[in-house]
Amino acid sequence: PHLDTLASESVVFRNAVSTCPVCCPYRASLLTGQYPLTHGIFVNGPRLPADAVTLAEAVKDAGYATAYIGKWHLDGQGKFIPPDRRQGFDFWRAHECSHNYWKSPYYGDTPEQKTWEGYDAFSQTDCAIEYVKSRAGKPQPFCLVVSYGPPHTPFATAPEEYRAMYDPEKLALRANVPAARRTKARKDLAGYYAHITALDACVGRLRAALKANGQSENTILAFTSDHGEMAESQGHGRKIRPWDESVLIPFLLRYPKRLGSGQCMMDAPFGVPDVMPTLLELADITIP
């Protein structure tokens, strides 16, 4: 319901694609505005070089405060990521990568490992709300990235109240799911939808915080994902596949000040390298 409401007030990109549908290449393109052929990240694991001017560095040069919360997945196999490798983000509550979404680890400004309480997306949302509150009434604008780990495997680890909402036997499947894979597809989708619904609640809480602090109407709000999920369509699981289920991603862009407050459906192709220059232009910041 919260994402539906956001979509009703946003530009909805119906043909947004993850240009290279796997975590690290997507994230590198998101931050640099570059294609993988330029930034050099094609698979999970390599460290993003510091060559390009990133989104965070561009907005910092324009006077913004910068913050990053959640999954980073751009620093190779590291755990603690020192300030000189944070690509321009100052406020830092992040971890390279973990698929344990309960009491998952993170780091702040020191190498001391900390732990998110409970389901990490909920605690990360709490942290983001506190950051939003801390910026209220200040003349300096801010750029905040909240990077959730789910919806992602393992699918069965969403909070119980959300898992209870989806009966695998009652879920509709795409026609391109082979008969032999339908039982697994329904089981995976039930967990996938449960994670998504939990994140929907997080989006609702974040939007409520922006509104309560007077930041809703003059803040650019973008919602997207790094890739899709095959969910046994075409006989495949996971991502990194050249089909819509893997490549198509949500992209919602809300900015009433410049884009109006109603819904606008956009059918033009929109790839991840388009995100950074689009956000910078909306904010009247020079595109590097």
Coordinates of C-alpha atoms in Angstrom, one line a residue:
P1 CA 0.0 0.0 0.0
H2 CA 2.8 2.5 0.7
L3 CA 4.6 1.9 -2.5
D4 CA 1.3 2.1 -4.4
T5 CA 0.7 5.4 -2.8
L6 CA 4.2 6.6 -3.7
A7 CA 3.6 5.4 -7.2
S8 CA 0.4 7.4 -7.4
E9 CA 2.4 10.6 -6.8
S10 CA 5.5 9.8 -8.9
V11 CA 6.9 9.4 -12.3
V12 CA 6.7 5.6 -12.8
F13 CA 9.4 4.3 -15.2
R14 CA 7.7 1.2 -16.7
N15 CA 10.9 0.3 -18.7
A16 CA 13.5 0.9 -16.1
V17 CA 16.3 -1.8 -16.4
S18 CA 19.2 -3.0 -14.4
T19 CA 21.8 -2.5 -17.0
C20 CA 23.9 -5.4 -15.6
P21 CA 21.4 -7.2 -13.3
V22 CA 23.6 -8.2 -10.3
C23 CA 24.4 -6.3 -7.1
C24 CA 27.9 -4.9 -7.6
P25 CA 27.7 -3.8 -11.2
Y26 CA 24.4 -2.1 -10.6
R27 CA 25.6 -0.3 -7.5
A28 CA 28.8 0.9 -9.4
S29 CA 26.6 2.3 -12.2
L30 CA 24.2 3.9 -9.7
L31 CA 26.9 5.8 -8.0
T32 CA 29.1 6.7 -11.0
G33 CA 26.6 7.2 -13.8
Q34 CA 28.9 4.9 -15.8
Y35 CA 28.4 1.7 -17.7
P36 CA 30.2 -1.4 -16.6
L37 CA 32.5 -1.1 -19.6
T38 CA 33.8 2.1 -18.0
H39 CA 33.7 1.4 -14.3
G40 CA 35.0 -2.1 -14.8
I41 CA 32.6 -4.0 -12.4
F42 CA 30.9 -6.9 -14.2
V43 CA 30.4 -9.4 -11.3
N44 CA 30.2 -9.5 -7.6
G45 CA 33.4 -9.1 -5.7
P46 CA 35.7 -6.5 -7.2
R47 CA 36.3 -3.2 -5.5
L48 CA 35.0 -0.1 -7.2
P49 CA 37.9 2.2 -8.1
A50 CA 37.9 5.8 -6.9
D51 CA 38.4 7.2 -10.4
A52 CA 35.0 8.5 -11.2
V53 CA 33.2 11.4 -9.5
T54 CA 30.3 9.7 -7.6
L55 CA 26.9 10.9 -6.8
A56 CA 27.9 11.6 -3.2
E57 CA 31.0 13.5 -4.3
A58 CA 29.0 15.6 -6.8
V59 CA 26.4 16.6 -4.2
K60 CA 29.1 17.2 -1.5
D61 CA 30.8 19.6 -3.9
A62 CA 27.4 21.4 -4.1
G63 CA 27.2 21.7 -0.3
Y64 CA 25.2 18.7 0.6
A65 CA 25.5 16.5 3.6
T66 CA 25.8 12.8 2.6
A67 CA 24.7 9.6 4.3
Y68 CA 24.7 5.9 3.6
I69 CA 22.8 3.2 5.5
G70 CA 22.7 -0.5 4.8
K71 CA 24.3 -2.9 2.3
W72 CA 27.3 -1.4 0.4
H73 CA 28.7 -4.3 -1.7
L74 CA 31.3 -2.2 -3.5
D75 CA 34.5 -2.9 -1.5
G76 CA 35.5 -6.4 -2.5
Q77 CA 35.5 -8.8 0.5
G78 CA 36.1 -6.1 3.1
K79 CA 34.0 -5.7 6.3
F80 CA 35.0 -2.3 7.8
I81 CA 35.2 0.2 5.0
P82 CA 37.4 3.2 5.9
P83 CA 36.3 6.8 5.1
D84 CA 38.7 7.1 2.1
R85 CA 36.8 4.2 0.4
R86 CA 33.2 5.4 1.0
Q87 CA 33.0 7.2 -2.3
G88 CA 32.0 10.6 -0.7
F89 CA 29.5 9.4 2.0
D90 CA 30.2 10.9 5.4
F91 CA 27.5 9.6 7.8
W92 CA 28.1 5.9 7.6
R93 CA 26.1 2.9 9.0
A94 CA 27.0 0.1 6.5
H95 CA 28.4 -3.3 5.9
E96 CA 29.8 -4.8 2.7
C97 CA 27.3 -7.6 2.3
S98 CA 25.4 -10.0 4.5
H99 CA 22.4 -12.3 3.7
N100 CA 21.6 -12.8 7.3
Y101 CA 18.8 -10.2 7.8
W102 CA 18.4 -10.8 11.5
K103 CA 20.9 -9.0 13.8
S104 CA 23.2 -8.4 10.8
P105 CA 26.5 -6.6 11.2
Y106 CA 27.4 -3.0 10.3
Y107 CA 30.1 -0.5 11.0
G108 CA 30.2 3.2 11.8
D109 CA 33.3 5.3 11.9
T110 CA 35.5 2.8 13.7
P111 CA 36.5 -0.9 13.0
E112 CA 34.2 -2.0 15.9
Q113 CA 31.5 -4.3 14.5
K114 CA 28.0 -3.4 15.6
T115 CA 24.7 -5.3 15.1
W116 CA 21.3 -4.2 13.8
E117 CA 18.5 -5.1 16.2
G118 CA 16.1 -7.7 14.9
Y119 CA 15.1 -7.7 11.2
D120 CA 17.8 -5.3 9.8
A121 CA 15.6 -3.4 7.4
F122 CA 13.5 -2.2 10.3
S123 CA 16.5 -1.1 12.3
Q124 CA 18.0 0.6 9.2
T125 CA 14.8 2.4 8.7
D126 CA 14.9 3.6 12.4
C127 CA 18.4 4.9 11.7
A128 CA 17.3 6.7 8.5
I129 CA 14.4 8.3 10.3
E130 CA 16.8 9.6 13.0
Y131 CA 19.0 11.0 10.3
V132 CA 16.1 12.7 8.6
K133 CA 15.0 14.2 12.0
S134 CA 18.6 15.5 12.5
R135 CA 18.4 17.4 9.2
A136 CA 15.1 19.0 9.9
G137 CA 15.2 22.8 9.9
K138 CA 18.8 23.0 8.7
P139 CA 19.7 25.1 5.7
Q140 CA 22.2 22.5 4.3
P141 CA 20.5 19.9 2.0
F142 CA 21.2 16.2 2.3
C143 CA 21.6 13.1 0.2
L144 CA 20.7 9.9 2.0
V145 CA 20.9 6.4 0.5
V146 CA 19.1 3.6 2.3
S147 CA 20.2 0.3 0.9
Y148 CA 18.2 -2.7 2.1
G149 CA 19.4 -6.3 1.7
P150 CA 16.0 -8.0 1.1
P151 CA 14.1 -8.9 -0.9
H152 CA 16.8 -11.5 -1.6
T153 CA 17.6 -15.0 -0.8
P154 CA 17.2 -16.6 1.7
F155 CA 13.5 -16.0 1.1
A156 CA 12.1 -17.7 4.2
T157 CA 13.6 -15.2 6.6
A158 CA 11.1 -12.3 6.4
P159 CA 9.4 -11.5 9.7
E160 CA 6.7 -14.1 10.6
E161 CA 3.8 -11.6 10.5
Y162 CA 4.6 -11.0 6.8
R163 CA 5.3 -14.6 5.9
A164 CA 1.9 -15.4 7.3
M165 CA 0.3 -13.2 4.7
Y166 CA 1.2 -15.4 1.7
D167 CA 0.1 -19.0 1.2
P168 CA 2.3 -20.6 -1.5
E169 CA -0.5 -22.8 -2.7
K170 CA -2.6 -19.7 -3.6
L171 CA 0.0 -17.8 -5.5
A172 CA -0.3 -17.2 -9.2
L173 CA 2.7 -18.1 -11.4
R174 CA 3.8 -16.8 -14.7
A175 CA 3.0 -19.1 -17.6
N176 CA 6.7 -19.5 -18.3
V177 CA 7.4 -21.4 -15.1
P178 CA 7.9 -25.1 -16.1
A179 CA 5.6 -27.5 -14.4
A180 CA 8.4 -29.3 -12.6
R181 CA 9.5 -26.0 -10.9
R182 CA 6.1 -24.7 -9.8
T183 CA 6.2 -26.0 -6.2
K184 CA 9.6 -24.4 -5.6
A185 CA 8.5 -21.2 -7.4
R186 CA 5.5 -20.8 -5.1
K187 CA 7.5 -21.4 -2.0
D188 CA 10.2 -18.9 -3.0
L189 CA 7.6 -16.3 -4.1
A190 CA 5.8 -16.5 -0.8
G191 CA 9.0 -15.5 1.0
Y192 CA 10.0 -13.0 -1.7
Y193 CA 6.6 -11.2 -1.4
A194 CA 6.9 -11.3 2.4
H195 CA 10.2 -9.5 2.3
I196 CA 8.7 -7.0 -0.2
T197 CA 5.7 -6.3 2.1
A198 CA 8.0 -5.7 5.0
L199 CA 10.0 -3.2 3.0
D200 CA 6.7 -1.5 2.0
A201 CA 6.2 -0.8 5.6
C202 CA 9.7 0.7 5.9
V203 CA 8.9 3.0 2.9
G204 CA 5.8 4.1 4.6
R205 CA 7.6 5.0 7.8
L206 CA 10.3 6.9 6.0
R207 CA 7.7 8.9 4.1
A208 CA 5.9 9.7 7.3
A209 CA 9.1 11.0 8.8
L210 CA 9.8 13.2 5.9
K211 CA 6.3 14.6 6.1
A212 CA 6.5 15.1 9.9
N213 CA 9.7 17.1 9.5
G214 CA 8.5 19.3 6.7
Q215 CA 10.8 17.7 4.1
S216 CA 8.3 15.8 2.0
E217 CA 7.5 18.4 -0.7
N218 CA 11.1 19.6 -1.4
T219 CA 12.9 16.3 -1.3
I220 CA 13.6 14.1 -4.4
L221 CA 12.6 10.6 -3.4
A222 CA 13.7 7.7 -5.6
F223 CA 12.8 4.1 -5.1
T224 CA 14.4 1.3 -7.1
S225 CA 16.2 -2.1 -6.9
D226 CA 19.5 -3.5 -8.2
H227 CA 17.9 -6.4 -10.1
G228 CA 14.8 -8.6 -10.4
E229 CA 14.2 -12.2 -9.6
M230 CA 13.6 -15.0 -12.1
A231 CA 11.7 -17.1 -9.5
E232 CA 11.8 -20.1 -11.8
S233 CA 10.5 -18.3 -14.9
Q234 CA 12.1 -19.8 -18.0
G235 CA 13.4 -22.6 -15.7
H236 CA 15.8 -20.3 -13.9
G237 CA 16.2 -18.9 -10.4
R238 CA 18.0 -15.8 -9.1
K239 CA 19.1 -13.0 -11.5
I240 CA 21.9 -12.4 -14.1
R241 CA 19.6 -13.6 -16.8
P242 CA 18.6 -11.8 -20.1
W243 CA 14.8 -11.8 -19.4
D244 CA 12.4 -9.2 -18.0
E245 CA 12.0 -11.0 -14.7
S246 CA 15.8 -10.4 -14.0
V247 CA 16.4 -7.2 -15.8
L248 CA 13.3 -5.0 -15.2
I249 CA 13.4 -3.0 -11.9
P250 CA 11.0 -0.6 -10.2
F251 CA 11.9 3.0 -10.5
L252 CA 9.7 5.6 -8.8
L253 CA 10.7 9.3 -8.8
R254 CA 8.8 11.8 -6.6
Y255 CA 9.6 15.5 -6.5
P256 CA 6.5 17.6 -6.3
K257 CA 8.4 20.9 -6.7
R258 CA 9.6 20.0 -10.2
L259 CA 7.5 17.0 -11.3
G260 CA 4.1 17.7 -9.9
S261 CA 2.1 15.7 -7.4
G262 CA 0.2 13.3 -9.6
Q263 CA 1.3 10.1 -11.4
C264 CA 3.1 10.2 -14.7
M265 CA 3.7 6.9 -16.6
M266 CA 7.0 6.9 -18.5
D267 CA 7.5 4.3 -21.2
A268 CA 10.9 5.5 -22.4
P269 CA 13.8 3.1 -21.7
F270 CA 15.7 4.1 -18.5
G271 CA 18.9 2.4 -17.4
V272 CA 20.9 2.6 -14.2
P273 CA 23.6 4.9 -15.6
D274 CA 20.7 7.4 -16.2
V275 CA 19.9 7.7 -12.5
M276 CA 22.9 9.9 -11.3
P277 CA 22.6 12.6 -14.1
T278 CA 18.8 12.6 -13.7
L279 CA 19.0 13.3 -9.9
L280 CA 21.8 15.9 -10.3
E281 CA 19.9 17.8 -13.0
L282 CA 16.7 17.8 -10.9
A283 CA 18.8 19.3 -8.0
D284 CA 20.4 21.8 -10.3
I285 CA 23.9 20.3 -9.7
T286 CA 26.5 20.2 -12.4
I287 CA 26.8 16.7 -14.0
P288 CA 30.5 15.6 -14.0

